Tab-separated table of C-alpha atoms and ligand atoms in Angstrom:
chain	number	residue	atom	x	y	z
A	1	MET	CA	124.095	109.967	82.240
A	2	PRO	CA	123.085	108.442	78.878
A	3	ALA	CA	120.197	110.198	77.121
A	4	LEU	CA	116.876	108.371	77.364
A	5	ASN	CA	115.843	107.711	73.809
A	6	PHE	CA	112.835	105.999	72.276
A	7	ASP	CA	114.185	105.028	68.863
A	8	ASP	CA	112.027	102.322	67.237
A	9	ARG	CA	109.427	102.571	69.997
A	10	VAL	CA	105.784	103.168	69.103
A	11	VAL	CA	103.982	105.333	71.631
A	12	ILE	CA	100.260	106.042	71.953
A	13	VAL	CA	99.369	109.188	73.871
A	14	THR	CA	95.637	109.664	74.411
A	15	GLY	CA	94.192	113.151	74.665
A	16	ALA	CA	97.390	114.446	73.070
A	17	GLY	CA	95.803	117.383	71.256
A	18	ASN	CA	96.185	119.742	74.216
A	19	GLY	CA	97.885	120.326	77.535
A	20	LEU	CA	99.816	117.487	79.117
A	21	GLY	CA	99.198	114.959	76.349
A	22	ARG	CA	100.522	117.317	73.707
A	23	SER	CA	103.650	117.918	75.787
A	24	HIS	CA	104.198	114.160	76.225
A	25	ALA	CA	103.680	113.451	72.505
A	26	LEU	CA	106.134	116.159	71.401
A	27	ALA	CA	108.770	114.921	73.859
A	28	PHE	CA	108.472	111.254	72.835
A	29	ALA	CA	108.721	112.228	69.158
A	30	ALA	CA	111.736	114.455	69.813
A	31	ARG	CA	113.484	111.432	71.311
A	32	GLY	CA	112.895	109.141	68.359
A	33	ALA	CA	109.504	107.524	69.033
A	34	ARG	CA	106.816	107.094	66.419
A	35	VAL	CA	103.747	108.568	68.066
A	36	VAL	CA	100.007	108.042	67.727
A	37	VAL	CA	98.520	111.390	68.697
A	38	ASN	CA	95.015	110.497	69.828
A	39	ASP	CA	92.446	113.173	70.525
A	40	LEU	CA	88.714	113.327	70.080
A	41	GLY	CA	88.923	117.115	70.187
A	42	GLY	CA	85.902	117.771	72.380
A	43	SER	CA	85.417	120.511	74.966
A	44	ALA	CA	86.902	120.297	78.464
A	45	THR	CA	83.489	119.021	79.635
A	46	GLY	CA	83.313	116.362	76.935
A	47	GLU	CA	81.028	117.935	74.322
A	48	GLY	CA	81.585	117.816	70.566
A	49	ARG	CA	84.597	116.664	68.595
A	50	ASP	CA	87.188	118.326	66.388
A	51	ALA	CA	89.918	116.573	64.413
A	52	SER	CA	92.111	119.673	64.339
A	53	ALA	CA	93.397	119.188	67.933
A	54	ALA	CA	95.294	115.987	67.088
A	55	ASP	CA	96.148	117.161	63.564
A	56	ARG	CA	97.871	120.292	64.860
A	57	VAL	CA	100.139	118.307	67.171
A	58	VAL	CA	101.006	115.847	64.395
A	59	ALA	CA	101.892	118.792	62.138
A	60	GLU	CA	104.137	120.194	64.894
A	61	ILE	CA	105.939	116.861	65.239
A	62	ILE	CA	106.399	116.416	61.502
A	63	ALA	CA	107.621	120.014	61.134
A	64	THR	CA	110.457	119.233	63.535
A	65	GLY	CA	111.420	116.034	61.695
A	66	GLY	CA	109.536	113.570	63.915
A	67	GLU	CA	107.116	110.770	63.045
A	68	ALA	CA	103.491	110.828	64.148
A	69	VAL	CA	99.996	109.975	63.048
A	70	ALA	CA	96.711	111.444	64.214
A	71	ASN	CA	93.834	109.406	65.593
A	72	HIS	CA	90.469	110.986	66.335
A	73	ASP	CA	88.619	108.159	68.076
A	74	SER	CA	87.321	108.363	71.601
A	75	VAL	CA	89.377	106.443	74.143
A	76	THR	CA	86.249	104.388	74.736
A	77	ASP	CA	87.007	102.843	71.305
A	78	GLY	CA	90.428	101.645	72.443
A	79	GLY	CA	90.616	98.914	69.803
A	80	ARG	CA	90.596	101.490	67.009
A	81	ILE	CA	93.405	103.501	68.610
A	82	VAL	CA	95.608	100.423	68.976
A	83	GLU	CA	94.741	99.385	65.394
A	84	CYS	CA	95.892	102.814	64.258
A	85	ALA	CA	99.301	102.182	65.864
A	86	LEU	CA	99.539	98.718	64.298
A	87	ASP	CA	98.365	99.858	60.842
A	88	ASN	CA	100.787	102.784	60.698
A	89	PHE	CA	103.793	101.587	62.677
A	90	GLY	CA	103.364	97.810	63.065
A	91	ARG	CA	103.527	97.659	66.856
A	92	VAL	CA	102.834	99.396	70.148
A	93	ASP	CA	105.330	99.704	73.013
A	94	VAL	CA	104.143	102.523	75.217
A	95	LEU	CA	100.660	103.719	76.149
A	96	VAL	CA	100.127	106.972	77.995
A	97	ASN	CA	96.523	107.097	79.212
A	98	ASN	CA	96.008	110.830	79.506
A	99	ALA	CA	92.679	111.828	77.915
A	100	GLY	CA	90.312	113.438	80.342
A	101	ILE	CA	87.373	115.731	80.948
A	102	LEU	CA	85.762	117.408	83.933
A	103	ARG	CA	82.123	117.590	85.007
A	104	ASP	CA	82.562	119.327	88.363
A	105	LYS	CA	79.467	119.631	90.546
A	106	ALA	CA	78.720	119.292	94.226
A	107	PHE	CA	77.456	115.752	94.795
A	108	HIS	CA	73.896	116.879	95.509
A	109	ASN	CA	73.761	118.499	92.047
A	110	MET	CA	75.530	115.706	90.177
A	111	THR	CA	73.506	113.946	87.484
A	112	ASP	CA	73.834	110.371	86.276
A	113	GLU	CA	75.186	111.813	83.029
A	114	ASP	CA	77.963	113.738	84.854
A	115	TRP	CA	78.912	110.582	86.711
A	116	ASP	CA	78.778	108.254	83.695
A	117	LEU	CA	80.604	110.543	81.289
A	118	VAL	CA	83.544	111.099	83.636
A	119	TYR	CA	83.672	107.370	84.385
A	120	ASN	CA	83.508	106.534	80.659
A	121	VAL	CA	86.322	108.820	79.530
A	122	HIS	CA	88.763	108.258	82.391
A	123	VAL	CA	88.143	104.694	83.554
A	124	ARG	CA	86.373	102.919	80.731
A	125	GLY	CA	88.609	104.781	78.249
A	126	ALA	CA	91.900	103.875	79.925
A	127	TYR	CA	90.638	100.308	80.324
A	128	SER	CA	89.591	100.115	76.691
A	129	VAL	CA	92.907	101.266	75.178
A	130	SER	CA	95.011	99.290	77.677
A	131	HIS	CA	92.945	96.130	77.187
A	132	ALA	CA	93.273	96.378	73.403
A	133	ALA	CA	97.054	96.881	73.652
A	134	TRP	CA	97.572	94.203	76.321
A	135	PRO	CA	97.754	91.076	74.084
A	136	TYR	CA	100.422	92.731	71.907
A	137	LEU	CA	102.436	93.842	74.937
A	138	ARG	CA	102.252	90.337	76.391
A	139	GLU	CA	103.178	88.688	73.110
A	140	GLN	CA	106.248	90.877	72.577
A	141	GLU	CA	107.119	90.773	76.299
A	142	TYR	CA	107.494	94.503	76.440
A	143	GLY	CA	105.247	97.359	77.448
A	144	ARG	CA	105.202	100.572	79.404
A	145	LEU	CA	101.913	102.116	80.562
A	146	ILE	CA	101.056	105.352	82.309
A	147	PHE	CA	97.753	106.153	83.956
A	148	THR	CA	96.911	109.750	84.783
A	149	ALA	CA	95.342	110.201	88.202
A	150	SER	CA	94.886	113.411	90.159
A	151	ALA	CA	95.304	114.877	93.621
A	152	ALA	CA	91.499	114.970	93.664
A	153	GLY	CA	91.522	111.166	93.624
A	154	ILE	CA	94.185	110.869	96.300
A	155	TYR	CA	92.857	113.468	98.726
A	156	GLY	CA	89.289	114.201	97.572
A	157	ASN	CA	88.116	117.599	96.368
A	158	PHE	CA	84.859	119.485	96.726
A	159	GLY	CA	82.769	119.219	93.555
A	160	GLN	CA	84.731	116.329	92.092
A	161	ALA	CA	83.058	113.159	93.393
A	162	ASN	CA	82.901	111.643	89.893
A	163	TYR	CA	86.438	112.697	88.964
A	164	SER	CA	87.959	111.597	92.312
A	165	MET	CA	86.370	108.169	91.943
A	166	ALA	CA	87.694	107.800	88.415
A	167	LYS	CA	91.184	109.058	89.153
A	168	LEU	CA	91.937	106.851	92.138
A	169	GLY	CA	90.338	103.961	90.271
A	170	LEU	CA	93.053	104.302	87.657
A	171	HIS	CA	95.742	103.811	90.291
A	172	GLY	CA	93.991	100.626	91.400
A	173	LEU	CA	93.947	99.425	87.801
A	174	ALA	CA	97.627	100.302	87.287
A	175	GLN	CA	98.690	98.485	90.463
A	176	THR	CA	97.057	95.275	89.274
A	177	LEU	CA	98.386	95.590	85.712
A	178	ALA	CA	101.867	96.077	87.205
A	179	ILE	CA	101.440	92.757	89.027
A	180	GLU	CA	99.933	90.904	86.046
A	181	GLY	CA	102.451	92.348	83.570
A	182	ALA	CA	105.631	91.936	85.639
A	183	LYS	CA	106.652	88.548	84.239
A	184	ARG	CA	106.406	89.859	80.684
A	185	ASN	CA	108.322	93.087	81.195
A	186	ILE	CA	105.161	95.190	81.189
A	187	VAL	CA	105.484	98.087	83.622
A	188	ALA	CA	102.514	100.258	84.630
A	189	ASN	CA	102.696	103.388	86.773
A	190	THR	CA	100.423	106.280	87.710
A	191	ILE	CA	101.056	109.996	87.855
A	192	ALA	CA	99.001	112.657	89.603
A	193	PRO	CA	100.075	115.796	87.746
A	194	ILE	CA	99.430	119.461	88.161
A	195	ALA	CA	99.814	121.696	85.133
A	196	GLY	CA	98.396	124.776	83.531
A	197	SER	CA	96.000	123.736	80.776
A	198	ARG	CA	92.548	124.639	79.494
A	199	MET	CA	91.278	122.266	82.202
A	200	THR	CA	92.944	124.129	85.088
A	201	ALA	CA	92.478	127.573	83.489
A	202	THR	CA	88.903	127.516	84.823
A	203	ILE	CA	90.025	127.166	88.451
A	204	MET	CA	93.451	128.865	88.688
A	205	PRO	CA	94.615	132.443	88.144
A	206	PRO	CA	96.211	133.017	84.698
A	207	GLN	CA	99.720	133.719	86.040
A	208	ILE	CA	99.756	130.339	87.861
A	209	VAL	CA	98.419	128.553	84.780
A	210	GLU	CA	101.236	130.136	82.791
A	211	GLN	CA	103.916	129.037	85.274
A	212	LEU	CA	102.741	125.436	85.739
A	213	LYS	CA	104.113	124.223	82.457
A	214	PRO	CA	103.219	120.704	81.289
A	215	ALA	CA	106.930	120.418	80.456
A	216	PHE	CA	107.551	120.037	84.210
A	217	VAL	CA	105.469	116.832	84.161
A	218	THR	CA	106.559	115.199	80.908
A	219	PRO	CA	110.137	114.210	81.902
A	220	LEU	CA	108.770	111.912	84.634
A	221	VAL	CA	106.441	110.289	82.107
A	222	LEU	CA	109.352	109.612	79.763
A	223	LYS	CA	111.470	108.233	82.596
A	224	LEU	CA	108.667	105.860	83.661
A	225	CYS	CA	108.103	104.772	80.033
A	226	HIS	CA	111.739	104.086	79.241
A	227	GLU	CA	112.983	100.519	78.802
A	228	SER	CA	115.248	101.018	81.841
A	229	GLN	CA	112.188	101.453	84.102
A	230	ARG	CA	111.483	98.236	86.005
A	231	ASP	CA	109.391	99.324	88.988
A	232	GLY	CA	105.649	99.323	88.456
A	233	GLY	CA	102.567	100.075	90.513
A	234	GLY	CA	103.934	103.422	91.715
A	235	LEU	CA	102.008	106.623	92.229
A	236	TYR	CA	103.871	109.883	91.674
A	237	GLU	CA	102.771	113.457	92.300
A	238	VAL	CA	104.400	115.790	89.813
A	239	GLY	CA	104.256	119.427	88.751
A	240	ALA	CA	105.802	122.882	89.141
A	241	GLY	CA	109.258	121.326	88.787
A	242	TRP	CA	108.684	119.053	91.805
A	243	MET	CA	108.048	115.302	91.872
A	244	GLY	CA	107.701	112.685	94.588
A	245	LYS	CA	106.364	109.180	95.168
A	246	LEU	CA	103.429	108.199	97.352
A	247	ARG	CA	102.832	104.972	99.233
A	248	TRP	CA	100.245	103.534	101.552
A	249	GLU	CA	100.756	103.961	105.247
A	250	ARG	CA	99.003	101.802	107.836
A	251	SER	CA	99.036	102.334	111.568
A	252	LYS	CA	100.541	99.576	113.688
A	253	GLY	CA	96.951	98.961	114.679
A	254	HIS	CA	95.664	96.805	117.464
A	255	GLY	CA	95.010	93.085	117.500
A	256	PHE	CA	92.169	91.954	119.745
A	257	PRO	CA	92.113	88.464	121.265
A	258	VAL	CA	90.122	86.267	118.885
A	259	SER	CA	88.920	83.937	121.661
A	260	ALA	CA	86.461	86.541	123.024
A	261	PRO	CA	83.556	88.288	121.226
A	262	LEU	CA	84.558	91.670	119.779
A	263	THR	CA	82.252	94.586	120.599
A	264	PRO	CA	82.020	98.187	119.304
A	265	GLU	CA	82.984	99.275	122.847
A	266	ASP	CA	86.239	97.303	122.522
A	267	VAL	CA	86.938	99.257	119.322
A	268	VAL	CA	86.275	102.564	121.095
A	269	ALA	CA	88.580	101.532	123.967
A	270	GLN	CA	91.484	100.970	121.527
A	271	TRP	CA	90.684	103.807	119.125
A	272	GLU	CA	93.861	105.740	119.881
A	273	ARG	CA	96.063	102.762	119.079
A	274	ILE	CA	94.047	101.837	115.993
A	275	THR	CA	94.554	105.319	114.548
A	276	ASP	CA	98.075	106.054	115.838
A	277	PHE	CA	100.589	106.422	113.012
A	278	THR	CA	103.678	106.269	115.232
A	279	ASP	CA	106.088	103.745	113.649
A	280	ALA	CA	103.496	103.051	110.977
A	281	ASP	CA	103.882	100.248	108.429
A	282	HIS	CA	104.027	100.653	104.661
A	283	PRO	CA	102.666	97.398	103.256
A	284	ALA	CA	104.036	97.000	99.757
A	285	SER	CA	101.572	94.332	98.616
A	286	GLY	CA	98.141	92.957	99.384
A	287	GLN	CA	99.804	89.800	100.638
A	288	ALA	CA	102.062	91.712	103.045
A	289	ALA	CA	99.066	93.665	104.304
A	290	LEU	CA	97.019	90.502	104.814
A	291	MET	CA	99.697	88.451	106.531
A	292	SER	CA	100.016	90.765	109.521
A	293	MET	CA	96.230	90.650	109.968
A	294	ILE	CA	95.997	86.890	109.617
A	295	GLY	CA	98.834	86.637	112.175
A	296	ASN	CA	96.411	87.959	114.792
A	297	LEU	CA	94.469	84.688	114.598
A	298	GLN	CA	97.150	83.388	117.017
A	299	ASN	CA	96.136	86.099	119.494
A	300	ARG	CA	93.980	84.054	121.869
B	1	NAI	P1	93.254	119.158	78.497
B	1	NAI	O1	91.797	119.418	78.492
B	1	NAI	O2	94.187	120.234	78.073
B	1	NAI	O3	93.582	117.868	77.621
B	1	NAI	C1	92.805	116.704	77.667
B	1	NAI	C2	92.644	116.193	76.258
B	1	NAI	O4	91.886	114.974	76.289
B	1	NAI	C3	91.858	117.164	75.368
B	1	NAI	O5	92.631	117.488	74.218
B	1	NAI	C4	90.603	116.400	75.024
B	1	NAI	O6	90.114	116.681	73.704
B	1	NAI	C5	91.049	114.966	75.157
B	1	NAI	N1	89.922	114.057	75.359
B	1	NAI	C6	88.870	114.237	76.174
B	1	NAI	N2	88.021	113.207	76.064
B	1	NAI	C7	88.546	112.354	75.149
B	1	NAI	C8	88.148	111.097	74.626
B	1	NAI	N3	86.984	110.525	75.000
B	1	NAI	N4	88.939	110.485	73.722
B	1	NAI	C9	90.104	111.070	73.317
B	1	NAI	N5	90.521	112.265	73.782
B	1	NAI	C10	89.762	112.894	74.697
B	1	NAI	O7	93.611	118.674	79.977
B	1	NAI	P2	95.011	118.407	80.721
B	1	NAI	O8	95.063	119.321	81.871
B	1	NAI	O9	96.135	118.359	79.774
B	1	NAI	O10	94.716	116.955	81.330
B	1	NAI	C11	95.338	115.771	80.884
B	1	NAI	C12	95.077	114.678	81.906
B	1	NAI	O11	95.685	115.034	83.146
B	1	NAI	C13	93.601	114.436	82.211
B	1	NAI	O12	93.380	113.073	82.414
B	1	NAI	C14	93.390	115.190	83.498
B	1	NAI	O13	92.309	114.690	84.229
B	1	NAI	C15	94.722	114.955	84.177
B	1	NAI	N6	95.039	115.912	85.215
B	1	NAI	C16	95.388	117.188	84.889
B	1	NAI	C17	95.695	118.082	85.885
B	1	NAI	C18	96.169	119.444	85.588
B	1	NAI	O14	96.564	120.151	86.547
B	1	NAI	N7	96.170	119.886	84.338
B	1	NAI	C19	95.569	117.728	87.307
B	1	NAI	C20	95.272	116.349	87.535
B	1	NAI	C21	94.995	115.498	86.508
C-alpha cells in the first residue's frame, strides 16, 4: 500500500486551533502539505477571539519541519482565508470545513441569537470558505472538500435544534457540490465524527473524552482528501477507531392508482406498506428517486 502523501498540496483547515481541526492540520503537514491553520480562537460557545489557538498549532507544525501559516479570521469571512492560502502558498487544493461552536438549549429556550450564531459559523461559514475557494478549484480542475456534520444532524438530539439543522444542512451542501464539481475533479464528502475535545468535554465523562482521540478521525479525512479519492457526496460516521458509510434508505412504498382521487383514508389503509422497509431501495441520486415515483403515473 503506497503512503498517501500531500506533497505540493495546499490545505486549509478551519477551526484548526483545537480538537479535530488541530489533528487534521498536523497530519496533513506531516505528509507534506502546506497548511493554512485557520482559527478565530473563540470559546466553545462562540464568544471572544484569541490568535494564540492557531499560532500554537502553526508553531507545532514548524517545530516538526512542516510548513504552515496561521489565519485568525472567522469562517464567515471565507474570502480572507482563501486569500491567505493564495498569498502564502499560491494555490488551494484541499478545504476541510471543521470550525464549529455549540449553543445547546431546548427549543423552547432557544433565542434567535443561538439559532443565528450556530447557523452562521457552521453553514454560512462553510459556504463562505467553500464559495471563495470554488473558482480556483474549478480553474485548476482539482479540489477536495470535507464538511463536518454530526450524529445530532443525522439522528436529532435533545437541546440541539440549531446544531442539528446546521449539521445536516452541510451534508446537503456537500452532496450538491459533489455533483457540480464532478466534471472538474472536485470531490466533496461529509464526516460525522465523534471525538474527545473541549466541545465534548462538557457532555462526556473525562475518561471517555481521553479515549476518543481525534487521531481516530483524521485518517479518514486524509483518505477522502487524497488525489486518489474519486467518490463524492458520501456521509461517513467516524470515531473511536470505527468508521462506516451511511446512505439513504427508502421503503418500497405503495403506488396508488392515479385515475381515482386519493384520500387520507387511502393513505391510512396502505400505511403498513408505505412504511415497510423490507427489501428497501437505496436511491443514489435525486433522479433515481424521482423516476420510480414518476413511473407510478402509469398506474391507472
Ligand atoms: P473544538 O471546540 O475543539 O474546535 C473547534 C474550533 O473551531 C475551535 O478551535 C474554535 O476556536 C474554532 N472556531 C469556532 N468558530 C470559528 C469561526 N467562526 N471561525 C474560525 N474558527 C472558529 O471542537 P471539535 O470537537 O474539535 O469540533 C470540530 C468540528 O467537529 C465542529 O464542527 C464540531 O461541530 C464537529 N463535531 C465534533 C464532534 C465531537 O465529538 N468532537 C461531534 C460531531 C461534530
